[in-house]
Short mmCIF file of C-alpha atoms in Angstrom, two decimals:
data_model
loop_
_atom_site.label_atom_id
_atom_site.label_comp_id
_atom_site.label_asym_id
_atom_site.label_seq_id
_atom_site.Cartn_x
_atom_site.Cartn_y
_atom_site.Cartn_z
CA MET A 581 137.36 -2.73 218.84
CA ALA A 582 135.51 -1.68 215.67
CA ALA A 583 132.88 0.21 217.70
CA LYS A 584 135.62 2.23 219.44
CA GLY A 585 137.21 2.82 216.09
CA LYS A 586 133.92 4.25 214.76
CA ASP A 587 133.86 6.66 217.64
CA VAL A 588 137.51 7.77 216.96
CA TYR A 589 136.76 8.06 213.18
CA GLU A 590 133.69 10.16 213.82
CA LYS A 591 135.53 12.47 216.24
CA MET A 592 138.86 12.81 214.44
CA CYS A 593 138.44 12.02 210.71
CA THR A 594 135.03 13.15 209.38
CA ALA A 595 136.18 16.77 208.81
CA CYS A 596 138.09 15.44 205.81
CA HIS A 597 136.75 11.89 205.10
CA LYS A 598 133.24 10.64 204.30
CA VAL A 599 132.69 6.94 204.62
CA ASP A 600 131.62 6.15 201.05
CA LYS A 601 132.46 9.26 198.94
CA ARG A 602 135.40 11.48 198.04
CA PHE A 603 135.71 14.57 200.05
CA ILE A 604 138.84 16.47 201.11
CA GLY A 605 140.42 13.00 201.42
CA PRO A 606 139.52 9.57 200.05
CA ALA A 607 136.61 7.48 201.30
CA PRO A 608 137.72 4.71 203.67
CA LYS A 609 135.05 2.26 202.40
CA GLY A 610 136.84 -0.59 200.71
CA ILE A 611 140.33 0.79 201.67
CA LEU A 612 141.50 -2.65 202.80
CA GLU A 613 140.76 -4.05 199.34
CA ARG A 614 143.13 -1.37 197.89
CA ARG A 615 145.79 -1.11 200.65
CA SER A 616 147.36 -3.34 203.19
CA PRO A 617 146.50 -2.96 206.93
CA GLU A 618 150.08 -1.92 207.53
CA TRP A 619 149.91 0.83 204.92
CA VAL A 620 146.64 2.16 206.47
CA MET A 621 148.16 2.15 209.91
CA ASN A 622 151.25 3.97 208.74
CA MET A 623 149.13 6.53 206.96
CA ILE A 624 147.04 7.17 210.10
CA LEU A 625 150.07 7.31 212.42
CA ALA A 626 152.63 9.07 210.26
CA PRO A 627 151.07 10.82 207.31
CA GLU A 628 153.93 13.26 206.93
CA ARG A 629 156.48 10.45 206.58
CA MET A 630 154.22 8.56 204.21
CA VAL A 631 153.96 11.57 201.91
CA ARG A 632 157.67 11.95 201.82
CA GLU A 633 158.53 8.25 201.35
CA ASP A 634 155.63 6.26 200.00
CA PRO A 635 154.80 6.50 196.27
CA LEU A 636 151.09 5.72 196.76
CA ALA A 637 150.79 8.44 199.46
CA LYS A 638 152.54 10.90 197.13
CA ASP A 639 150.07 10.02 194.36
CA LEU A 640 147.15 10.59 196.76
CA LEU A 641 148.50 14.00 197.67
CA ILE A 642 148.47 14.96 194.03
CA GLU A 643 145.07 13.41 193.36
CA PHE A 644 143.50 15.35 196.31
CA ASN A 645 144.88 18.75 195.24
CA GLY A 646 147.89 18.84 197.50
CA SER A 647 145.84 18.51 200.69
CA PRO A 648 148.05 16.56 203.04
CA MET A 649 146.48 14.28 205.63
CA ALA A 650 146.73 15.89 209.03
CA ASN A 651 148.41 13.96 211.78
CA GLN A 652 145.66 13.65 214.38
CA GLY A 653 148.08 12.31 217.05
CA LEU A 654 146.22 9.03 217.42
CA THR A 655 147.82 6.33 219.55
CA GLU A 656 148.67 3.05 217.97
CA GLU A 657 145.68 1.52 219.76
CA GLU A 658 143.30 4.17 218.41
CA ALA A 659 144.68 3.73 214.85
CA ARG A 660 144.13 -0.04 215.18
CA GLN A 661 140.54 0.59 216.34
CA VAL A 662 139.98 2.76 213.29
CA LEU A 663 141.42 0.08 211.10
CA GLU A 664 139.06 -2.47 212.60
CA TYR A 665 136.18 -0.09 211.95
CA PHE A 666 137.27 0.18 208.30
CA ARG A 667 136.93 -3.63 208.08
CA THR A 668 133.16 -3.26 208.78
CA LEU A 669 132.49 -0.72 205.99
#
């Protein structure tokens, strides 16, 4: 599952996220030490809603100069694969 998640991440996320450094968006390395798996899944699947409703997502929007996370249209299965990949970082 993590290997598939790495593929999805590399295809869909690397325009804005680098594994271990800030870029347009935050680095996913260590994300599961800072956020719950549910939070990560919600951010991947519904970033627009998260920015409207979640205080942490609102703070990230401000921290990253108002650059909202794009909804990549991942399925729940793809988002779970990406989450499992994040566990390996």
